[in-house]
C-alpha cells in the first residue's frame, strides 16, 4: 500500500491546483482583511502574562539560592563539582608549557591522520598564541573538553539504550527533534535560573545543546550493524554484553566517531555564545569587542575561534576515519600532491620529509620488532618525547612562590606564550575598518544611482526589510497572517500541520511577542530568499563544472567550520550594526547546505533520464529545467529546509549587534536580568522554529512523493 493511501484523512493535502489555491486564498484574504482591519495588532486581552511569574520565580531563586534544599543539596553541589572540573582542566592547560601542547597536537594528528593534517592543526594551535589569546584559548578549550566529555558520557549510553529499545527511541525522537530545532540562544535562558551566571551554566547549556548528535549517531551506528554479524556472534554463544562490546560497538565506531565530530562542533558554537552569561574565554573577548565596536580585537578573537574550530574539526574527523584511512603507498608524497613530483624543489622537500620520518620512526619500529607494547609503541615514544620537552621547558624557566594558595608559579618564554611574538592584527584591522567606512560607504555614483555598502544597506532596509516588516505587522491584520500560514501548512502537509501552526501562532501572540516575531520572520524571509537566489545557481554551476565544484569545496568547508557567532565580526566591518549585517551574516552562514544539496541532487539524477532527454534533442537549458531540476527538487528542498533553520538561528544571534526582533529580546533580557522577557522571547523562537521546520519538511516530503522517491 502506498504512503498516500496510508495517510490519515486529516493529514492529506488538499487535491487542489496550486494556482487556484493561491487565487482563492488571495481573494479570501482580501475579504477577511477588509473585515478585520481593526485587528491589526494582536489583542492585549489574550496575553498570557508569563513575564511576571518568571520574574517572580527569578527573585525567589535569588533569595533562596543559599538556603533552599533544592540548591543546597542539588544544584549547588553539582555546580561546585562541575566548576572544579573546569578549573582543574584550565589550570592544567595553562600550567603545561606551550611547546608541549603544540607538540602533543602534532604527534596526535600525525598518528591518527597524516602529515598534512598534523601541520594544519599545529599551525592552528600556534596561531591562537600568535594572536595574543593563548590564555583565553585555553579557557575555551578547557570548557570544551569538560562539556564534550560529559555530553559523550551521557549521550553514548543513551544512544545504546535507544538502539536496544524501540520504545525508548519513540519516546526520545520528538525530544531530540525539538532540541535540534531550537536555536542555541534559547538554551541559555533556563540554565541561568538554576545555576546563575558563570562558566557552569555555560557548560550545562553546552552539554544539552550538543547531546542529540551523540545519541542519534550512536543509535544509527548500532542499528546499522549487519544482522549476519550478530547472528554469527549468537551462534558462538556470545551474551548480549559480549555482542555489544565485541561486535556492535567496534563495527559502529566510525559512525559514533562521526557523532563525536558533530558534538564537538556544536559544543564550540554554543560555548562561544555562552559568553553572554559569563562563559569567558574567546567568546567573552568577541562579545566585549563587539559592544565597544573594537572590530580589530573582535577579529583577532574571531580568528582564534576559527583556528580552534579547524583544530578540533580535523582531529575529530580524523578519528572518525581511522578505520577507513588508507595506508600511503610507497613513493607517495606525504605533504604535497603526487602530481607535483615533476618540480624538483617539491621532490627534495618530500625526500627530506621521508628521511626525517624514518629517523623519528626508528624507536617505534625497534619496540614493535621486540614485541613490546604492540600498537602502543608510538604513544609510548610520543609520551617520552613530550616528557623530555616538558622537563627541558621547566628547566629553562623561572619559578616563584605563588602569592595566594601556596605552590609554585613557573614563568618564561617556554611556559607562557611569548608576547613579543604577537601578530597585533587589531591596529591594521581597525585602520582597514576606518578606510572601508570612508571609502566603501559610497564608492561610485552614476546619475541618481549610488553604489557602496551604505546604499546597499539602505536599499535592503528601506525597500525590502521595512516594507515587509510593515506588511506583516501593520498592513496585514494578524488573522490574515494566520490564514496565510494555514494555507501554506495545508498545501505543504495537510490539515494536521495547519492546526498545529494555528495553535503555535496564537501562542506566540499570547506571549506578547507577535510584532517581534513578525520582524524576525521578515528578516528570515529576506535572508532565505537571498540564500536561495545565490545558492541554487551556484549549486547548479558546481554540478555542471568539476572546476567550480573543486573551487567551492574548500570555501564551503571553511564556512561550515566557523561557529555562527564569528560571522558577526566581518559584517560589522562594512555594515556597522543593525538588521542588515545580521541578514548578510545569515546568508554567509546558511548558504552552504543549499549549494551542496543542489549540486548533489543534480549529480544524482538518473543518467538514463538524462540520456533519454538528450536523445529527443533537448538543449542544455531544457534538460536542466525539465529533467534535472524536477528530479533534484527533493534534495534541493532538503537544502532549503536546512538553510531556513540556519538562517533563523543566525538571525536570532544577530540580536547581539542590534538585529531586532526576538533575538534582541533574548539578548536584552539576559543583559538586563529580565528573565521573564527572555523566556517569552525564547519560547516564541522555539514555536516559530518548529512551525518553519515542519513546513519546509512537509514541502520536501511532497516533492519526494511527486518523483516517487
XYZ file of C-alpha atoms in Angstrom:
709
model
C 0.000 0.000 0.000
C 1.424 3.386 -0.944
C 2.187 6.066 1.595
C -0.516 8.323 0.188
C -3.157 5.662 0.882
C -1.949 5.074 4.429
C -2.281 8.733 5.383
C -4.856 9.712 7.913
C -7.863 11.609 6.470
C -6.910 14.765 8.408
C -3.270 14.609 7.292
C -3.862 14.503 3.495
C -3.001 17.547 1.359
C -5.934 19.041 -0.488
C -6.176 17.869 -4.148
C -6.331 21.445 -5.465
C -4.196 23.054 -8.141
C -1.663 25.433 -6.535
C -2.699 28.256 -8.901
C -6.369 28.022 -7.961
C -5.433 27.591 -4.310
C -3.339 30.781 -4.350
C -6.005 32.732 -6.251
C -8.777 31.625 -3.906
C -6.618 32.306 -0.881
C -5.787 35.806 -2.112
C -9.456 36.691 -2.671
C -10.433 35.250 0.698
C -7.631 37.126 2.451
C -8.646 40.375 0.783
C -12.182 39.946 2.061
C -11.040 38.959 5.555
C -8.580 41.874 5.679
C -11.431 44.273 4.912
C -13.447 42.768 7.742
C -10.571 42.549 10.257
C -8.664 45.786 9.558
C -9.353 46.912 13.117
C -7.453 43.847 14.399
C -4.081 44.971 13.066
C -2.405 44.256 16.399
C -2.724 41.122 18.466
C -5.275 41.791 21.234
C -3.772 42.542 24.638
C -6.504 40.670 26.487
C -5.170 37.388 25.032
C -1.727 37.948 26.603
C -0.897 35.095 28.980
C 1.314 37.334 31.115
C 4.118 34.797 31.609
C 6.698 37.502 32.186
C 5.621 38.346 35.736
C 5.580 34.747 37.078
C 9.048 34.090 35.680
C 10.395 37.337 37.103
C 8.892 36.419 40.493
C 10.423 32.946 40.248
C 13.804 34.503 39.451
C 13.562 36.734 42.520
C 12.624 33.691 44.636
C 15.633 31.757 43.286
C 17.990 34.633 44.103
C 16.570 34.942 47.626
C 16.687 31.185 48.364
C 19.809 30.112 46.480
C 21.821 29.576 49.682
C 19.091 28.151 51.921
C 16.628 26.012 49.966
C 17.308 22.263 49.883
C 16.973 22.155 46.074
C 20.071 24.342 45.769
C 21.873 23.276 48.955
C 21.790 19.553 48.072
C 21.087 19.579 44.336
C 22.197 22.350 42.027
C 24.787 23.723 44.456
C 26.921 20.552 44.797
C 26.543 19.805 41.092
C 27.695 23.318 40.267
C 30.719 23.023 42.566
C 31.780 19.681 41.062
C 31.472 20.949 37.501
C 33.263 24.184 38.348
C 36.075 22.184 39.962
C 36.457 20.070 36.813
C 36.627 23.163 34.620
C 39.175 24.870 36.882
C 41.396 21.780 37.094
C 41.347 21.336 33.321
C 42.069 25.002 32.672
C 44.835 25.084 35.293
C 46.494 22.038 33.745
C 46.373 23.523 30.231
C 47.843 26.810 31.467
C 50.484 25.032 33.600
C 51.580 22.938 30.635
C 54.384 24.613 28.646
C 53.042 25.767 25.315
C 55.658 23.839 23.254
C 54.476 20.622 24.915
C 50.854 21.269 23.937
C 51.822 22.170 20.370
C 53.990 19.045 20.092
C 51.190 16.901 21.533
C 48.804 18.193 18.861
C 51.336 17.423 16.123
C 52.131 13.903 17.352
C 48.463 13.032 17.856
C 47.412 14.314 14.423
C 50.375 12.594 12.777
C 49.303 9.263 14.246
C 45.555 9.399 13.623
C 45.702 11.215 10.253
C 48.683 12.264 8.141
C 51.393 14.890 7.879
C 49.108 17.424 6.156
C 46.547 17.307 8.961
C 49.337 17.379 11.550
C 50.763 20.577 10.075
C 47.324 22.220 9.722
C 46.395 21.503 13.342
C 49.828 22.511 14.646
C 49.762 25.822 12.775
C 46.202 26.437 14.019
C 47.362 25.898 17.603
C 50.336 28.231 17.173
C 48.202 30.957 15.611
C 45.980 31.107 18.700
C 49.082 32.120 20.644
C 50.431 34.408 17.938
C 47.184 36.369 18.111
C 47.907 37.079 21.785
C 44.991 34.945 23.005
C 46.694 31.841 24.400
C 45.139 32.053 27.883
C 41.671 32.825 26.522
C 42.012 29.940 24.052
C 42.954 27.559 26.848
C 39.935 28.715 28.874
C 37.648 27.959 25.911
C 39.428 24.650 25.274
C 39.004 23.633 28.931
C 35.280 24.370 28.762
C 35.111 22.378 25.519
C 36.949 19.353 26.931
C 34.748 19.060 30.015
C 31.461 19.740 28.207
C 32.193 17.286 25.358
C 33.304 14.623 27.847
C 30.061 14.991 29.826
C 27.953 15.075 26.650
C 29.551 11.852 25.393
C 29.330 10.202 28.818
C 25.570 10.846 28.744
C 24.884 10.570 25.008
C 26.610 7.301 24.115
C 24.865 5.220 26.848
C 21.532 6.824 25.908
C 22.254 6.002 22.261
C 22.969 2.370 23.185
C 19.718 2.232 25.172
C 17.852 3.771 22.242
C 19.310 1.229 19.810
C 18.271 -1.680 22.047
C 14.716 -0.451 22.701
C 12.248 0.758 20.065
C 10.037 2.201 22.802
C 12.860 4.381 24.128
C 13.597 5.522 20.582
C 9.973 6.536 20.049
C 9.981 8.448 23.330
C 13.272 10.240 22.670
C 12.720 11.066 18.992
C 10.366 14.066 19.475
C 12.552 15.374 22.309
C 15.693 15.161 20.172
C 13.856 16.769 17.236
C 12.852 19.686 19.461
C 16.378 20.011 20.885
C 17.901 20.140 17.399
C 15.288 22.613 16.178
C 15.856 25.181 18.929
C 18.445 27.893 18.214
C 21.456 27.860 20.524
C 20.421 31.119 22.205
C 17.380 29.502 23.779
C 19.460 27.080 25.845
C 20.996 29.923 27.820
C 17.675 31.026 29.311
C 16.669 28.093 31.553
C 20.157 27.300 32.889
C 20.687 30.754 34.399
C 17.577 30.173 36.513
C 19.155 27.330 38.460
C 22.891 27.937 38.036
C 23.179 31.724 37.842
C 25.780 33.255 35.534
C 29.318 31.913 35.104
C 31.025 29.031 33.373
C 28.932 26.281 34.991
C 25.622 27.310 33.347
C 27.565 27.784 30.123
C 28.773 24.199 30.357
C 25.297 22.864 31.216
C 23.791 24.678 28.207
C 26.599 23.327 26.017
C 26.015 19.745 27.155
C 22.274 19.951 26.492
C 22.763 21.558 23.079
C 25.442 19.070 21.945
C 23.765 15.939 23.318
C 21.421 14.976 20.398
C 24.167 14.074 17.855
C 25.827 11.715 20.356
C 22.526 9.889 20.928
C 21.443 9.821 17.281
C 24.776 8.705 15.778
C 25.280 6.001 18.397
C 21.761 4.712 17.751
C 22.308 4.847 13.976
C 25.664 3.096 14.175
C 24.398 0.230 16.331
C 21.260 -0.263 14.227
C 23.401 -0.321 11.059
C 25.476 -3.303 12.196
C 24.820 -6.183 9.735
C 22.442 -8.802 11.071
C 24.777 -11.545 9.804
C 27.495 -10.401 12.247
C 25.034 -10.507 15.151
C 23.758 -13.966 14.184
C 27.329 -15.270 13.911
C 28.121 -13.947 17.405
C 24.958 -15.523 18.852
C 25.753 -18.850 17.188
C 29.040 -18.915 19.126
C 27.165 -18.402 22.393
C 28.002 -14.729 22.980
C 25.984 -12.912 25.621
C 24.244 -9.609 24.948
C 27.058 -7.770 26.734
C 29.718 -9.564 24.671
C 27.838 -8.823 21.447
C 27.607 -5.146 22.396
C 31.262 -4.644 23.333
C 32.928 -7.048 20.887
C 30.702 -6.811 17.808
C 28.297 -3.856 17.744
C 30.438 -1.082 19.216
C 33.581 -1.920 17.150
C 31.550 -2.053 13.916
C 29.601 1.089 14.816
C 32.695 3.022 15.899
C 33.126 5.051 12.651
C 29.522 6.295 12.886
C 29.880 7.017 16.606
C 33.070 8.979 15.966
C 31.265 10.977 13.274
C 28.771 11.833 16.025
C 31.672 12.884 18.251
C 32.775 15.276 15.498
C 29.277 16.789 15.394
C 29.182 17.067 19.197
C 32.496 18.928 19.238
C 31.499 21.413 16.544
C 28.080 22.099 18.091
C 29.657 22.500 21.512
C 32.157 25.023 20.161
C 29.326 27.009 18.580
C 27.423 27.454 21.836
C 30.490 27.748 24.098
C 31.304 30.975 22.298
C 27.715 32.259 22.560
C 27.722 31.365 26.267
C 29.912 34.411 26.859
C 26.580 36.225 27.287
C 26.145 34.509 30.657
C 29.746 34.659 31.816
C 31.271 31.752 29.886
C 34.559 33.628 29.487
C 37.276 32.637 27.045
C 37.366 33.713 23.418
C 33.631 34.368 23.261
C 33.946 36.948 26.013
C 36.664 38.762 24.038
C 34.454 38.866 20.924
C 31.394 39.994 22.878
C 33.175 42.838 24.675
C 34.851 43.963 21.447
C 31.527 43.980 19.580
C 29.873 46.013 22.318
C 32.683 48.590 22.132
C 32.856 48.383 18.308
C 36.533 47.382 18.519
C 36.428 45.399 15.302
C 40.165 44.664 15.262
C 40.107 42.961 18.651
C 36.936 41.112 17.719
C 38.615 39.956 14.509
C 41.604 38.579 16.444
C 39.344 36.612 18.782
C 37.174 35.510 15.862
C 40.220 34.170 14.018
C 41.336 32.335 17.181
C 37.888 30.709 17.357
C 38.172 29.705 13.688
C 41.608 28.163 14.266
C 40.285 26.249 17.275
C 37.351 25.037 15.165
C 39.761 23.844 12.452
C 41.935 22.120 15.065
C 39.046 20.267 16.731
C 37.272 19.508 13.454
C 40.320 17.981 11.781
C 41.260 15.876 14.813
C 37.739 14.571 15.454
C 37.134 13.909 11.747
C 40.424 12.001 11.536
C 39.305 9.854 14.472
C 36.058 9.025 12.655
C 38.018 7.982 9.536
C 40.768 5.912 11.159
C 39.347 2.533 10.143
C 38.764 3.767 6.579
C 42.077 5.585 6.167
C 44.233 4.012 3.505
C 47.936 3.370 4.063
C 50.145 5.617 1.963
C 51.550 3.620 -0.935
C 55.333 3.536 -1.377
C 56.713 6.573 -3.157
C 53.650 8.738 -2.461
C 54.203 12.250 -1.204
C 53.432 12.962 2.427
C 52.767 16.700 2.136
C 52.201 17.717 -1.477
C 50.054 16.091 -4.190
C 51.845 13.337 -6.114
C 51.400 15.194 -9.421
C 53.724 17.921 -8.149
C 56.637 15.481 -8.244
C 57.883 16.936 -11.523
C 59.012 20.050 -9.638
C 62.497 19.434 -8.251
C 62.141 21.596 -5.076
C 58.992 19.690 -4.140
C 60.725 16.356 -4.667
C 63.671 17.491 -2.495
C 61.330 18.549 0.319
C 59.487 15.212 0.161
C 62.764 13.245 0.241
C 63.841 15.238 3.317
C 60.478 14.557 4.994
C 60.803 10.829 4.253
C 64.280 10.705 5.790
C 63.131 12.643 8.837
C 60.097 10.380 9.227
C 62.301 7.306 9.035
C 64.577 8.717 11.728
C 61.704 9.524 14.084
C 60.014 6.164 13.463
C 63.166 4.180 14.275
C 62.498 3.752 18.047
C 58.893 2.829 17.346
C 59.935 0.111 14.901
C 62.512 -1.231 17.355
C 59.906 -1.525 20.122
C 57.408 -3.181 17.782
C 60.069 -5.584 16.471
C 60.932 -6.552 20.050
C 57.259 -7.303 20.682
C 56.932 -4.643 23.361
C 53.782 -2.567 23.749
C 52.425 -3.618 20.323
C 50.356 -0.786 18.805
C 51.067 1.340 21.861
C 54.741 1.734 20.938
C 54.113 5.005 19.099
C 52.241 6.501 22.030
C 54.998 5.420 24.447
C 57.653 7.131 22.340
C 55.450 10.216 21.980
C 54.911 10.357 25.752
C 58.660 10.117 26.393
C 59.359 12.929 23.895
C 56.694 15.145 25.489
C 58.033 14.414 28.966
C 61.573 15.349 27.925
C 60.262 18.527 26.280
C 58.305 19.443 29.431
C 61.336 18.840 31.688
C 63.510 20.952 29.403
C 60.932 23.753 29.307
C 60.683 23.894 33.093
C 64.469 23.667 33.473
C 64.947 26.726 31.280
C 62.239 28.718 33.075
C 61.997 30.551 36.368
C 59.877 29.569 39.392
C 58.464 31.858 42.053
C 56.296 31.081 45.098
C 52.606 31.661 44.460
C 51.211 34.723 46.219
C 47.948 33.008 47.179
C 47.328 29.375 47.995
C 50.949 28.262 48.093
C 52.649 26.270 45.364
C 54.947 27.448 42.607
C 54.388 29.685 39.614
C 56.520 29.000 36.555
C 57.235 31.707 34.001
C 59.425 32.088 30.972
C 59.318 32.047 27.166
C 58.837 28.269 27.149
C 55.957 28.370 29.664
C 53.876 31.407 28.711
C 53.447 32.123 25.038
C 55.901 34.960 24.243
C 54.139 38.319 23.989
C 56.749 39.661 21.585
C 55.517 37.123 19.010
C 52.080 38.748 18.953
C 50.967 39.481 15.400
C 48.966 42.529 16.590
C 46.309 42.436 13.895
C 43.908 44.766 15.708
C 45.584 48.009 14.605
C 45.702 47.263 10.864
C 42.182 45.824 11.011
C 40.860 48.931 12.774
C 42.626 51.064 10.171
C 41.065 48.955 7.398
C 37.641 49.380 9.003
C 38.047 53.135 9.109
C 39.170 53.125 5.475
C 36.236 50.913 4.436
C 33.720 53.065 6.263
C 35.029 56.156 4.470
C 35.787 54.749 1.012
C 33.346 51.852 0.570
C 30.265 53.500 2.010
C 29.695 55.130 -1.390
C 32.461 54.367 -3.871
C 30.632 55.179 -7.120
C 27.740 57.305 -8.371
C 26.098 57.062 -11.789
C 23.391 59.653 -12.240
C 20.961 59.270 -9.391
C 22.283 55.790 -8.560
C 24.993 55.339 -5.935
C 26.921 52.174 -5.163
C 28.566 51.051 -1.932
C 27.901 49.380 1.391
C 25.801 52.322 2.574
C 23.427 52.419 -0.418
C 23.154 48.615 -0.353
C 22.288 48.658 3.347
C 19.808 51.487 2.814
C 18.211 49.707 -0.133
C 17.713 46.448 1.790
C 16.410 48.328 4.814
C 14.123 50.861 3.104
C 12.840 48.911 0.118
C 12.881 45.290 1.293
C 13.059 44.781 5.048
C 10.953 47.665 6.345
C 8.107 47.228 3.799
C 7.973 43.503 4.507
C 8.016 44.109 8.274
C 5.313 46.767 7.910
C 3.267 44.369 5.771
C 3.415 41.621 8.401
C 2.906 43.838 11.445
C 0.518 46.626 10.432
C -0.759 46.333 6.855
C -1.996 42.778 7.300
C -4.052 42.069 10.389
C -2.960 39.138 12.493
C -5.908 36.940 11.371
C -4.810 37.417 7.748
C -1.218 36.444 8.554
C -2.519 33.406 10.368
C -4.674 32.389 7.395
C -1.660 32.724 5.110
C 0.265 30.377 7.388
C -2.686 27.959 7.433
C -2.839 27.924 3.626
C 0.915 27.241 3.443
C 0.602 24.441 6.017
C -2.346 22.819 4.213
C -0.525 22.884 0.876
C 2.656 21.535 2.485
C 1.471 18.683 4.667
C -2.257 18.761 5.327
C -4.761 19.870 7.913
C -2.937 18.415 10.910
C 0.065 20.682 10.408
C -2.298 23.599 9.731
C -3.989 23.101 13.091
C -0.630 22.892 14.849
C 0.623 26.021 13.062
C -2.511 27.943 14.050
C -2.137 26.954 17.692
C 1.548 27.901 17.619
C 0.907 31.330 16.080
C -1.845 32.099 18.600
C 0.540 31.072 21.368
C 3.237 33.447 20.021
C 0.717 36.271 20.086
C -0.435 35.301 23.572
C 3.181 35.621 24.732
C 3.093 39.279 23.686
C 5.711 38.640 21.006
C 3.641 38.987 17.824
C 5.339 42.096 16.436
C 8.826 40.883 17.361
C 8.074 37.501 15.792
C 6.877 39.151 12.568
C 10.034 41.290 12.487
C 12.130 38.146 12.874
C 10.050 36.408 10.191
C 10.676 39.312 7.798
C 14.438 39.011 8.368
C 14.263 35.239 7.836
C 12.309 35.649 4.583
C 14.807 38.179 3.187
C 17.864 36.119 4.224
C 16.385 32.850 2.897
C 15.429 34.499 -0.399
C 18.978 35.816 -0.824
C 20.470 32.432 0.140
C 18.294 30.589 -2.381
C 18.868 33.183 -5.119
C 22.640 32.772 -4.688
C 22.851 29.135 -3.579
C 20.787 27.312 -6.212
C 22.594 28.851 -9.228
C 25.957 28.148 -7.585
C 24.830 24.566 -6.864
C 23.769 24.101 -10.495
C 27.066 25.578 -11.698
C 29.090 23.296 -9.413
C 27.122 20.230 -10.596
C 27.910 21.044 -14.242
C 31.541 22.097 -13.777
C 34.076 19.981 -11.849
C 36.404 23.003 -11.697
C 33.756 25.127 -9.952
C 32.992 22.242 -7.581
C 36.675 21.927 -6.650
C 36.947 25.679 -6.101
C 33.790 25.858 -3.988
C 34.530 22.822 -1.804
C 37.207 24.410 0.458
C 35.181 27.630 0.703
C 32.057 25.738 1.799
C 34.092 23.589 4.202
C 35.503 26.753 5.747
C 32.060 28.394 6.027
C 30.623 25.299 7.703
C 33.517 25.086 10.163
C 33.180 28.637 11.510
C 30.950 28.945 14.599
C 27.955 31.222 13.858
C 28.999 33.836 16.417
C 32.116 34.648 14.390
C 30.160 35.699 11.290
C 29.137 38.885 13.064
C 32.703 40.191 13.147
C 33.439 40.750 9.434
C 29.970 42.057 8.534
C 30.074 44.902 11.039
C 33.352 45.993 9.433
C 31.403 47.006 6.340
C 27.839 47.495 7.533
C 28.224 48.624 11.154
C 25.335 47.322 13.309
C 21.645 46.657 12.741
C 19.440 44.221 10.852
C 21.276 44.304 7.507
C 24.628 42.933 8.810
C 22.644 40.246 10.617
C 20.951 39.279 7.339
C 24.251 39.206 5.451
C 25.848 37.091 8.195
C 22.829 34.754 7.982
C 23.311 34.346 4.232
C 27.009 33.507 4.652
C 26.236 31.036 7.437
C 23.263 29.332 5.753
C 24.238 29.210 2.076
C 26.484 26.065 2.119
C 23.643 23.487 2.555
C 21.602 24.742 -0.394
C 24.701 24.853 -2.633
C 25.847 21.373 -1.640
C 22.439 19.679 -1.813
C 21.506 21.373 -5.099
C 24.719 20.123 -6.682
C 24.290 16.686 -5.104
C 20.682 16.387 -6.289
C 21.563 17.260 -9.897
C 24.561 14.909 -9.959
C 22.418 12.052 -8.619
C 19.727 12.369 -11.318
C 19.342 9.042 -13.102
C 21.643 9.055 -16.130
C 19.061 7.123 -18.149
C 16.610 10.028 -17.829
C 19.301 12.478 -18.946
C 20.249 10.324 -21.946
C 16.589 9.921 -22.916
C 16.089 13.699 -22.885
C 19.258 14.224 -24.919
C 18.146 11.614 -27.471
C 14.985 13.689 -28.067
C 17.115 16.741 -28.850
C 16.750 18.637 -25.590
C 19.032 21.621 -25.189
C 21.118 22.182 -22.060
C 18.533 24.641 -20.745
C 15.605 22.276 -21.437
C 17.487 19.390 -19.856
C 18.072 21.452 -16.732
C 14.545 22.889 -16.430
C 12.500 19.831 -17.415
C 14.583 16.877 -16.210
C 17.361 17.648 -13.772
C 15.715 20.300 -11.578
C 12.384 18.431 -11.185
C 14.164 15.192 -10.259
C 16.606 17.011 -7.975
C 13.857 19.046 -6.272
C 13.600 16.791 -3.162
C 17.316 17.230 -2.478
C 17.055 20.972 -3.146
C 14.105 21.272 -0.744
C 16.111 19.443 1.916
C 18.846 22.032 1.430
C 16.252 24.814 1.686
C 14.983 23.306 4.950
C 18.478 23.334 6.456
C 19.087 26.839 5.129
C 15.875 28.158 6.690
C 16.714 26.708 10.108
C 20.281 28.017 9.979
C 19.042 31.463 8.931
C 16.632 31.517 11.859
C 19.415 30.579 14.274
C 21.730 33.256 12.866
C 19.057 35.975 12.798
C 18.496 35.323 16.496
C 22.231 35.605 17.223
C 22.278 38.870 15.245
C 20.354 40.388 18.149
C 23.826 40.937 19.623
C 24.507 43.651 17.043
C 21.077 45.277 17.104
C 19.329 42.911 14.700
C 15.965 43.483 16.358
C 13.104 41.012 16.681
C 13.099 38.042 19.020
C 16.908 37.815 19.120
C 17.183 41.309 20.524
C 14.533 40.495 23.130
C 16.550 37.487 24.335
C 19.801 39.489 24.419
C 18.142 42.370 26.265
C 16.505 40.011 28.764
C 19.836 38.293 29.508
C 21.783 41.564 29.698
C 19.261 43.410 31.900
C 18.471 40.413 34.110
C 14.831 40.416 32.924
C 14.352 36.675 32.807
C 10.619 36.797 32.043
C 11.224 38.832 28.913
C 13.938 36.443 27.756
C 11.778 33.388 28.466
C 8.830 34.752 26.477
C 11.102 35.523 23.519
C 12.821 32.132 23.826
C 9.525 30.227 23.791
C 8.371 32.262 20.780
C 11.627 31.375 18.977
C 11.101 27.662 19.652
C 7.489 27.738 18.430
C 8.441 29.653 15.277
C 11.360 27.279 14.607
C 9.109 24.209 14.926
C 6.467 25.681 12.590
C 9.004 26.681 9.931
C 10.821 23.348 10.218
C 7.635 21.328 9.780
C 6.527 23.470 6.817
C 9.792 23.047 4.910
C 9.977 19.342 5.756
C 6.404 18.918 4.510
C 7.247 20.564 1.199
C 10.352 18.403 0.831
C 8.310 15.261 1.545
C 5.718 16.217 -1.070
C 8.450 16.675 -3.665
C 9.889 13.255 -2.818
C 6.449 11.705 -3.289
C 5.985 13.567 -6.570
C 9.077 11.912 -8.072
C 8.426 8.551 -6.359
C 11.427 8.714 -4.012
